[in-house]
Amino acid sequence: SKLTHTFWGSSSVIALAVIIERGILLRRELGALEGLSRALLAELNSGDLPALEKTVCAHPGAASRILQAGLTQARRGPAGVEDHLAAASISEKRFVEHNLLILGTLGSNAPFVGLFGTVLGVIKAFHDLADSGSGPEVVMKGLSEALIATAVGLMVAIPCVVGYNYFQKRAKDLLTGTESLGRLFLARIRVS
């Protein structure tokens, strides 16, 4: 029981830490993308590569780093730019999805750990009944304690699954928005 309390306590703290950290990071990254997008769209029609590079470098975040990787190859033509944008996107994807595996793992496995605790609690309840020889109140007490393990498992799993899905969507939004800007940038280079 002490081991399960430690497991649930540490799992909850870890999940909460990941949810807070990813929430802050992805909010900041999406805000940076929005600012970069506004500035870059205003500059894109000019076709002035140094001005575009200056605009991109003036903004923080993953989107800026991805576009900077493409801009470094602008003078070599669209094919090089496209490859560098793709490579930088893959690298930044790892950054924006960092620690989401923890939420996914906890979300999918916590109910099973809770169920395992419930099964052990039921076994203990029936063992206590056999040892005491008394009535159903011994079993009821044991069963109610056993079901707490399932409830706690679900209390850990549900926020983890919701957080995982939400942050996966936000990371995808960030990378899709950046890809869109990269495509506009590539189109501008092809016209030049």
JSON list of C-alpha atoms in Angstrom, two decimals:
[
{"chain": "A", "resi": 1, "resn": "SER", "atom": "CA", "xyz": [0.00, 0.00, 0.00]},
{"chain": "A", "resi": 2, "resn": "LYS", "atom": "CA", "xyz": [2.84, 2.39, 0.81]},
{"chain": "A", "resi": 3, "resn": "LEU", "atom": "CA", "xyz": [4.44, 1.53, -2.55]},
{"chain": "A", "resi": 4, "resn": "THR", "atom": "CA", "xyz": [1.21, 2.30, -4.43]},
{"chain": "A", "resi": 5, "resn": "HIS", "atom": "CA", "xyz": [0.80, 5.59, -2.55]},
{"chain": "A", "resi": 6, "resn": "THR", "atom": "CA", "xyz": [4.36, 6.51, -3.51]},
{"chain": "A", "resi": 7, "resn": "PHE", "atom": "CA", "xyz": [3.73, 5.49, -7.13]},
{"chain": "A", "resi": 8, "resn": "TRP", "atom": "CA", "xyz": [0.50, 7.48, -7.40]},
{"chain": "A", "resi": 9, "resn": "GLY", "atom": "CA", "xyz": [1.97, 10.48, -5.63]},
{"chain": "A", "resi": 10, "resn": "SER", "atom": "CA", "xyz": [5.08, 10.63, -7.78]},
{"chain": "A", "resi": 11, "resn": "SER", "atom": "CA", "xyz": [3.10, 9.90, -10.97]},
{"chain": "A", "resi": 12, "resn": "SER", "atom": "CA", "xyz": [0.72, 12.75, -10.19]},
{"chain": "A", "resi": 13, "resn": "VAL", "atom": "CA", "xyz": [3.56, 15.17, -9.50]},
{"chain": "A", "resi": 14, "resn": "ILE", "atom": "CA", "xyz": [5.41, 14.17, -12.66]},
{"chain": "A", "resi": 15, "resn": "ALA", "atom": "CA", "xyz": [2.26, 14.47, -14.78]},
{"chain": "A", "resi": 16, "resn": "LEU", "atom": "CA", "xyz": [1.42, 17.86, -13.32]},
{"chain": "A", "resi": 17, "resn": "ALA", "atom": "CA", "xyz": [4.97, 19.10, -13.90]},
{"chain": "A", "resi": 18, "resn": "VAL", "atom": "CA", "xyz": [4.91, 17.98, -17.55]},
{"chain": "A", "resi": 19, "resn": "ILE", "atom": "CA", "xyz": [1.46, 19.52, -18.11]},
{"chain": "A", "resi": 20, "resn": "ILE", "atom": "CA", "xyz": [2.56, 22.87, -16.67]},
{"chain": "A", "resi": 21, "resn": "GLU", "atom": "CA", "xyz": [5.91, 22.90, -18.46]},
{"chain": "A", "resi": 22, "resn": "ARG", "atom": "CA", "xyz": [4.45, 21.94, -21.88]},
{"chain": "A", "resi": 23, "resn": "GLY", "atom": "CA", "xyz": [1.57, 24.37, -21.42]},
{"chain": "A", "resi": 24, "resn": "ILE", "atom": "CA", "xyz": [3.93, 27.28, -20.78]},
{"chain": "A", "resi": 25, "resn": "LEU", "atom": "CA", "xyz": [6.30, 26.29, -23.58]},
{"chain": "A", "resi": 26, "resn": "LEU", "atom": "CA", "xyz": [3.65, 25.72, -26.23]},
{"chain": "A", "resi": 27, "resn": "ARG", "atom": "CA", "xyz": [1.79, 28.91, -25.32]},
{"chain": "A", "resi": 28, "resn": "ARG", "atom": "CA", "xyz": [5.04, 30.85, -25.68]},
{"chain": "A", "resi": 29, "resn": "GLU", "atom": "CA", "xyz": [5.94, 29.09, -28.95]},
{"chain": "A", "resi": 30, "resn": "LEU", "atom": "CA", "xyz": [2.52, 29.69, -30.51]},
{"chain": "A", "resi": 31, "resn": "GLY", "atom": "CA", "xyz": [2.66, 33.35, -29.46]},
{"chain": "A", "resi": 32, "resn": "ALA", "atom": "CA", "xyz": [6.09, 33.66, -31.05]},
{"chain": "A", "resi": 33, "resn": "LEU", "atom": "CA", "xyz": [4.76, 32.03, -34.24]},
{"chain": "A", "resi": 34, "resn": "GLU", "atom": "CA", "xyz": [1.87, 34.50, -34.36]},
{"chain": "A", "resi": 35, "resn": "GLY", "atom": "CA", "xyz": [4.21, 37.48, -34.00]},
{"chain": "A", "resi": 36, "resn": "LEU", "atom": "CA", "xyz": [6.64, 36.08, -36.57]},
{"chain": "A", "resi": 37, "resn": "SER", "atom": "CA", "xyz": [3.81, 35.32, -38.97]},
{"chain": "A", "resi": 38, "resn": "ARG", "atom": "CA", "xyz": [2.46, 38.89, -38.84]},
{"chain": "A", "resi": 39, "resn": "ALA", "atom": "CA", "xyz": [5.91, 40.40, -39.37]},
{"chain": "A", "resi": 40, "resn": "LEU", "atom": "CA", "xyz": [6.98, 37.93, -42.06]},
{"chain": "A", "resi": 41, "resn": "LEU", "atom": "CA", "xyz": [3.81, 38.25, -44.11]},
{"chain": "A", "resi": 42, "resn": "ALA", "atom": "CA", "xyz": [4.33, 42.01, -44.22]},
{"chain": "A", "resi": 43, "resn": "GLU", "atom": "CA", "xyz": [7.92, 41.52, -45.46]},
{"chain": "A", "resi": 44, "resn": "LEU", "atom": "CA", "xyz": [7.31, 38.57, -47.81]},
{"chain": "A", "resi": 45, "resn": "ASN", "atom": "CA", "xyz": [6.00, 40.60, -50.73]},
{"chain": "A", "resi": 46, "resn": "SER", "atom": "CA", "xyz": [9.11, 42.77, -50.82]},
{"chain": "A", "resi": 47, "resn": "GLY", "atom": "CA", "xyz": [11.30, 39.83, -51.86]},
{"chain": "A", "resi": 48, "resn": "ASP", "atom": "CA", "xyz": [14.23, 41.41, -49.99]},
{"chain": "A", "resi": 49, "resn": "LEU", "atom": "CA", "xyz": [16.09, 38.40, -48.54]},
{"chain": "A", "resi": 50, "resn": "PRO", "atom": "CA", "xyz": [18.23, 40.37, -46.07]},
{"chain": "A", "resi": 51, "resn": "ALA", "atom": "CA", "xyz": [15.09, 42.07, -44.72]},
{"chain": "A", "resi": 52, "resn": "LEU", "atom": "CA", "xyz": [13.34, 38.68, -44.42]},
{"chain": "A", "resi": 53, "resn": "GLU", "atom": "CA", "xyz": [16.35, 37.24, -42.63]},
{"chain": "A", "resi": 54, "resn": "LYS", "atom": "CA", "xyz": [16.46, 40.20, -40.25]},
{"chain": "A", "resi": 55, "resn": "THR", "atom": "CA", "xyz": [12.74, 39.82, -39.50]},
{"chain": "A", "resi": 56, "resn": "VAL", "atom": "CA", "xyz": [13.03, 36.09, -38.84]},
{"chain": "A", "resi": 57, "resn": "CYS", "atom": "CA", "xyz": [16.12, 36.49, -36.65]},
{"chain": "A", "resi": 58, "resn": "ALA", "atom": "CA", "xyz": [14.41, 39.18, -34.58]},
{"chain": "A", "resi": 59, "resn": "HIS", "atom": "CA", "xyz": [11.80, 36.69, -33.35]},
{"chain": "A", "resi": 60, "resn": "PRO", "atom": "CA", "xyz": [12.32, 33.90, -30.80]},
{"chain": "A", "resi": 61, "resn": "GLY", "atom": "CA", "xyz": [11.03, 30.37, -30.94]},
{"chain": "A", "resi": 62, "resn": "ALA", "atom": "CA", "xyz": [10.96, 27.14, -32.89]},
{"chain": "A", "resi": 63, "resn": "ALA", "atom": "CA", "xyz": [9.28, 28.66, -35.94]},
{"chain": "A", "resi": 64, "resn": "SER", "atom": "CA", "xyz": [12.03, 31.26, -36.22]},
{"chain": "A", "resi": 65, "resn": "ARG", "atom": "CA", "xyz": [14.75, 28.60, -35.89]},
{"chain": "A", "resi": 66, "resn": "ILE", "atom": "CA", "xyz": [13.13, 26.50, -38.62]},
{"chain": "A", "resi": 67, "resn": "LEU", "atom": "CA", "xyz": [12.82, 29.45, -41.01]},
{"chain": "A", "resi": 68, "resn": "GLN", "atom": "CA", "xyz": [16.38, 30.58, -40.24]},
{"chain": "A", "resi": 69, "resn": "ALA", "atom": "CA", "xyz": [17.61, 27.16, -41.36]},
{"chain": "A", "resi": 70, "resn": "GLY", "atom": "CA", "xyz": [15.88, 27.69, -44.69]},
{"chain": "A", "resi": 71, "resn": "LEU", "atom": "CA", "xyz": [17.03, 31.28, -45.05]},
{"chain": "A", "resi": 72, "resn": "THR", "atom": "CA", "xyz": [20.67, 30.26, -44.75]},
{"chain": "A", "resi": 73, "resn": "GLN", "atom": "CA", "xyz": [20.22, 28.33, -47.99]},
{"chain": "A", "resi": 74, "resn": "ALA", "atom": "CA", "xyz": [18.13, 30.91, -49.90]},
{"chain": "A", "resi": 75, "resn": "ARG", "atom": "CA", "xyz": [20.92, 31.85, -52.28]},
{"chain": "A", "resi": 76, "resn": "ARG", "atom": "CA", "xyz": [21.39, 28.20, -53.26]},
{"chain": "A", "resi": 77, "resn": "GLY", "atom": "CA", "xyz": [17.89, 27.80, -54.59]},
{"chain": "A", "resi": 78, "resn": "PRO", "atom": "CA", "xyz": [14.54, 26.37, -53.54]},
{"chain": "A", "resi": 79, "resn": "ALA", "atom": "CA", "xyz": [15.58, 22.70, -53.31]},
{"chain": "A", "resi": 80, "resn": "GLY", "atom": "CA", "xyz": [18.21, 23.38, -50.67]},
{"chain": "A", "resi": 81, "resn": "VAL", "atom": "CA", "xyz": [15.84, 25.62, -48.76]},
{"chain": "A", "resi": 82, "resn": "GLU", "atom": "CA", "xyz": [13.12, 22.98, -48.76]},
{"chain": "A", "resi": 83, "resn": "ASP", "atom": "CA", "xyz": [15.47, 20.28, -47.47]},
{"chain": "A", "resi": 84, "resn": "HIS", "atom": "CA", "xyz": [16.80, 22.53, -44.69]},
{"chain": "A", "resi": 85, "resn": "LEU", "atom": "CA", "xyz": [13.28, 23.57, -43.67]},
{"chain": "A", "resi": 86, "resn": "ALA", "atom": "CA", "xyz": [12.27, 19.90, -43.47]},
{"chain": "A", "resi": 87, "resn": "ALA", "atom": "CA", "xyz": [15.35, 18.92, -41.45]},
{"chain": "A", "resi": 88, "resn": "ALA", "atom": "CA", "xyz": [14.89, 21.82, -39.02]},
{"chain": "A", "resi": 89, "resn": "SER", "atom": "CA", "xyz": [11.19, 20.96, -38.64]},
{"chain": "A", "resi": 90, "resn": "ILE", "atom": "CA", "xyz": [12.05, 17.40, -37.66]},
{"chain": "A", "resi": 91, "resn": "SER", "atom": "CA", "xyz": [14.54, 18.65, -35.09]},
{"chain": "A", "resi": 92, "resn": "GLU", "atom": "CA", "xyz": [12.11, 21.18, -33.63]},
{"chain": "A", "resi": 93, "resn": "LYS", "atom": "CA", "xyz": [9.32, 18.60, -33.54]},
{"chain": "A", "resi": 94, "resn": "ARG", "atom": "CA", "xyz": [11.38, 16.64, -31.02]},
{"chain": "A", "resi": 95, "resn": "PHE", "atom": "CA", "xyz": [11.74, 19.84, -28.98]},
{"chain": "A", "resi": 96, "resn": "VAL", "atom": "CA", "xyz": [8.03, 20.75, -28.92]},
{"chain": "A", "resi": 97, "resn": "GLU", "atom": "CA", "xyz": [6.92, 17.17, -28.23]},
{"chain": "A", "resi": 98, "resn": "HIS", "atom": "CA", "xyz": [9.51, 16.59, -25.50]},
{"chain": "A", "resi": 99, "resn": "ASN", "atom": "CA", "xyz": [8.09, 14.82, -22.40]},
{"chain": "A", "resi": 100, "resn": "LEU", "atom": "CA", "xyz": [4.71, 14.14, -24.05]},
{"chain": "A", "resi": 101, "resn": "LEU", "atom": "CA", "xyz": [5.68, 10.46, -23.99]},
{"chain": "A", "resi": 102, "resn": "ILE", "atom": "CA", "xyz": [5.46, 10.64, -20.19]},
{"chain": "A", "resi": 103, "resn": "LEU", "atom": "CA", "xyz": [1.84, 11.83, -20.37]},
{"chain": "A", "resi": 104, "resn": "GLY", "atom": "CA", "xyz": [0.98, 9.22, -22.98]},
{"chain": "A", "resi": 105, "resn": "THR", "atom": "CA", "xyz": [2.56, 6.43, -20.96]},
{"chain": "A", "resi": 106, "resn": "LEU", "atom": "CA", "xyz": [0.95, 7.46, -17.67]},
{"chain": "A", "resi": 107, "resn": "GLY", "atom": "CA", "xyz": [-2.39, 8.01, -19.37]},
{"chain": "A", "resi": 108, "resn": "SER", "atom": "CA", "xyz": [-2.45, 4.59, -20.96]},
{"chain": "A", "resi": 109, "resn": "ASN", "atom": "CA", "xyz": [-0.97, 2.60, -18.07]},
{"chain": "A", "resi": 110, "resn": "ALA", "atom": "CA", "xyz": [-2.35, 4.22, -14.89]},
{"chain": "A", "resi": 111, "resn": "PRO", "atom": "CA", "xyz": [-5.75, 2.49, -15.21]},
{"chain": "A", "resi": 112, "resn": "PHE", "atom": "CA", "xyz": [-4.01, -0.89, -15.41]},
{"chain": "A", "resi": 113, "resn": "VAL", "atom": "CA", "xyz": [-1.90, -0.14, -12.33]},
{"chain": "A", "resi": 114, "resn": "GLY", "atom": "CA", "xyz": [-5.10, 0.92, -10.56]},
{"chain": "A", "resi": 115, "resn": "LEU", "atom": "CA", "xyz": [-6.84, -2.27, -11.66]},
{"chain": "A", "resi": 116, "resn": "PHE", "atom": "CA", "xyz": [-3.90, -4.32, -10.43]},
{"chain": "A", "resi": 117, "resn": "GLY", "atom": "CA", "xyz": [-4.20, -2.59, -7.04]},
{"chain": "A", "resi": 118, "resn": "THR", "atom": "CA", "xyz": [-7.91, -3.37, -7.03]},
{"chain": "A", "resi": 119, "resn": "VAL", "atom": "CA", "xyz": [-7.32, -7.05, -7.76]},
{"chain": "A", "resi": 120, "resn": "LEU", "atom": "CA", "xyz": [-4.73, -7.26, -4.98]},
{"chain": "A", "resi": 121, "resn": "GLY", "atom": "CA", "xyz": [-7.14, -5.49, -2.62]},
{"chain": "A", "resi": 122, "resn": "VAL", "atom": "CA", "xyz": [-9.95, -7.92, -3.46]},
{"chain": "A", "resi": 123, "resn": "ILE", "atom": "CA", "xyz": [-7.63, -10.87, -2.87]},
{"chain": "A", "resi": 124, "resn": "LYS", "atom": "CA", "xyz": [-6.63, -9.36, 0.48]},
{"chain": "A", "resi": 125, "resn": "ALA", "atom": "CA", "xyz": [-10.29, -8.74, 1.42]},
{"chain": "A", "resi": 126, "resn": "PHE", "atom": "CA", "xyz": [-11.23, -12.36, 0.81]},
{"chain": "A", "resi": 127, "resn": "HIS", "atom": "CA", "xyz": [-8.12, -13.54, 2.61]},
{"chain": "A", "resi": 128, "resn": "ASP", "atom": "CA", "xyz": [-9.10, -11.37, 5.61]},
{"chain": "A", "resi": 129, "resn": "LEU", "atom": "CA", "xyz": [-12.61, -12.86, 5.49]},
{"chain": "A", "resi": 130, "resn": "ALA", "atom": "CA", "xyz": [-11.20, -16.36, 5.52]},
{"chain": "A", "resi": 131, "resn": "ASP", "atom": "CA", "xyz": [-8.86, -15.56, 8.41]},
{"chain": "A", "resi": 132, "resn": "SER", "atom": "CA", "xyz": [-11.42, -13.76, 10.57]},
{"chain": "A", "resi": 133, "resn": "GLY", "atom": "CA", "xyz": [-14.37, -15.99, 9.88]},
{"chain": "A", "resi": 134, "resn": "SER", "atom": "CA", "xyz": [-16.65, -13.02, 10.42]},
{"chain": "A", "resi": 135, "resn": "GLY", "atom": "CA", "xyz": [-19.31, -11.51, 8.17]},
{"chain": "A", "resi": 136, "resn": "PRO", "atom": "CA", "xyz": [-19.39, -9.43, 5.00]},
{"chain": "A", "resi": 137, "resn": "GLU", "atom": "CA", "xyz": [-18.31, -6.20, 6.74]},
{"chain": "A", "resi": 138, "resn": "VAL", "atom": "CA", "xyz": [-14.68, -7.42, 6.58]},
{"chain": "A", "resi": 139, "resn": "VAL", "atom": "CA", "xyz": [-15.03, -7.95, 2.83]},
{"chain": "A", "resi": 140, "resn": "MET", "atom": "CA", "xyz": [-16.82, -4.63, 2.31]},
{"chain": "A", "resi": 141, "resn": "LYS", "atom": "CA", "xyz": [-14.07, -2.69, 4.06]},
{"chain": "A", "resi": 142, "resn": "GLY", "atom": "CA", "xyz": [-11.41, -4.43, 1.96]},
{"chain": "A", "resi": 143, "resn": "LEU", "atom": "CA", "xyz": [-13.36, -3.96, -1.27]},
{"chain": "A", "resi": 144, "resn": "SER", "atom": "CA", "xyz": [-13.89, -0.25, -0.66]},
{"chain": "A", "resi": 145, "resn": "GLU", "atom": "CA", "xyz": [-10.17, 0.18, -0.08]},
{"chain": "A", "resi": 146, "resn": "ALA", "atom": "CA", "xyz": [-9.43, -1.85, -3.21]},
{"chain": "A", "resi": 147, "resn": "LEU", "atom": "CA", "xyz": [-11.69, 0.29, -5.39]},
{"chain": "A", "resi": 148, "resn": "ILE", "atom": "CA", "xyz": [-9.82, 3.39, -4.30]},
{"chain": "A", "resi": 149, "resn": "ALA", "atom": "CA", "xyz": [-6.86, 2.09, -6.35]},
{"chain": "A", "resi": 150, "resn": "THR", "atom": "CA", "xyz": [-9.01, 2.09, -9.49]},
{"chain": "A", "resi": 151, "resn": "ALA", "atom": "CA", "xyz": [-10.32, 5.58, -8.76]},
{"chain": "A", "resi": 152, "resn": "VAL", "atom": "CA", "xyz": [-6.84, 6.95, -8.19]},
{"chain": "A", "resi": 153, "resn": "GLY", "atom": "CA", "xyz": [-5.63, 5.26, -11.39]},
{"chain": "A", "resi": 154, "resn": "LEU", "atom": "CA", "xyz": [-8.36, 7.02, -13.34]},
{"chain": "A", "resi": 155, "resn": "MET", "atom": "CA", "xyz": [-7.66, 10.32, -11.58]},
{"chain": "A", "resi": 156, "resn": "VAL", "atom": "CA", "xyz": [-4.07, 10.12, -12.83]},
{"chain": "A", "resi": 157, "resn": "ALA", "atom": "CA", "xyz": [-4.92, 8.74, -16.29]},
{"chain": "A", "resi": 158, "resn": "ILE", "atom": "CA", "xyz": [-7.65, 11.13, -17.39]},
{"chain": "A", "resi": 159, "resn": "PRO", "atom": "CA", "xyz": [-5.66, 14.40, -17.04]},
{"chain": "A", "resi": 160, "resn": "CYS", "atom": "CA", "xyz": [-2.66, 12.70, -18.66]},
{"chain": "A", "resi": 161, "resn": "VAL", "atom": "CA", "xyz": [-4.68, 11.57, -21.70]},
{"chain": "A", "resi": 162, "resn": "VAL", "atom": "CA", "xyz": [-6.39, 14.95, -22.03]},
{"chain": "A", "resi": 163, "resn": "GLY", "atom": "CA", "xyz": [-3.04, 16.76, -21.66]},
{"chain": "A", "resi": 164, "resn": "TYR", "atom": "CA", "xyz": [-1.31, 14.46, -24.13]},
{"chain": "A", "resi": 165, "resn": "ASN", "atom": "CA", "xyz": [-3.99, 14.95, -26.80]},
{"chain": "A", "resi": 166, "resn": "TYR", "atom": "CA", "xyz": [-4.20, 18.70, -26.23]},
{"chain": "A", "resi": 167, "resn": "PHE", "atom": "CA", "xyz": [-0.45, 19.24, -26.39]},
{"chain": "A", "resi": 168, "resn": "GLN", "atom": "CA", "xyz": [-0.07, 16.98, -29.43]},
{"chain": "A", "resi": 169, "resn": "LYS", "atom": "CA", "xyz": [-2.65, 19.18, -31.18]},
{"chain": "A", "resi": 170, "resn": "ARG", "atom": "CA", "xyz": [-0.89, 22.39, -30.11]},
{"chain": "A", "resi": 171, "resn": "ALA", "atom": "CA", "xyz": [2.50, 21.04, -31.28]},
{"chain": "A", "resi": 172, "resn": "LYS", "atom": "CA", "xyz": [0.93, 20.07, -34.60]},
{"chain": "A", "resi": 173, "resn": "ASP", "atom": "CA", "xyz": [-0.60, 23.56, -34.92]},
{"chain": "A", "resi": 174, "resn": "LEU", "atom": "CA", "xyz": [2.82, 25.11, -34.31]},
{"chain": "A", "resi": 175, "resn": "LEU", "atom": "CA", "xyz": [4.57, 22.94, -36.88]},
{"chain": "A", "resi": 176, "resn": "THR", "atom": "CA", "xyz": [1.78, 23.32, -39.44]},
{"chain": "A", "resi": 177, "resn": "GLY", "atom": "CA", "xyz": [1.82, 27.10, -39.06]},
{"chain": "A", "resi": 178, "resn": "THR", "atom": "CA", "xyz": [5.58, 27.12, -39.48]},
{"chain": "A", "resi": 179, "resn": "GLU", "atom": "CA", "xyz": [5.36, 24.86, -42.53]},
{"chain": "A", "resi": 180, "resn": "SER", "atom": "CA", "xyz": [2.84, 27.25, -44.04]},
{"chain": "A", "resi": 181, "resn": "LEU", "atom": "CA", "xyz": [5.25, 30.16, -43.59]},
{"chain": "A", "resi": 182, "resn": "GLY", "atom": "CA", "xyz": [8.06, 28.04, -45.01]},
{"chain": "A", "resi": 183, "resn": "ARG", "atom": "CA", "xyz": [5.95, 27.25, -48.09]},
{"chain": "A", "resi": 184, "resn": "LEU", "atom": "CA", "xyz": [5.23, 30.95, -48.63]},
{"chain": "A", "resi": 185, "resn": "PHE", "atom": "CA", "xyz": [8.94, 31.65, -48.26]},
{"chain": "A", "resi": 186, "resn": "LEU", "atom": "CA", "xyz": [9.76, 28.92, -50.82]},
{"chain": "A", "resi": 187, "resn": "ALA", "atom": "CA", "xyz": [7.19, 30.33, -53.23]},
{"chain": "A", "resi": 188, "resn": "ARG", "atom": "CA", "xyz": [8.85, 33.76, -52.93]},
{"chain": "A", "resi": 189, "resn": "ILE", "atom": "CA", "xyz": [12.28, 32.25, -53.65]},
{"chain": "A", "resi": 190, "resn": "ARG", "atom": "CA", "xyz": [10.98, 30.39, -56.72]},
{"chain": "A", "resi": 191, "resn": "VAL", "atom": "CA", "xyz": [9.59, 33.64, -58.14]},
{"chain": "A", "resi": 192, "resn": "SER", "atom": "CA", "xyz": [12.82, 35.58, -57.50]}
]
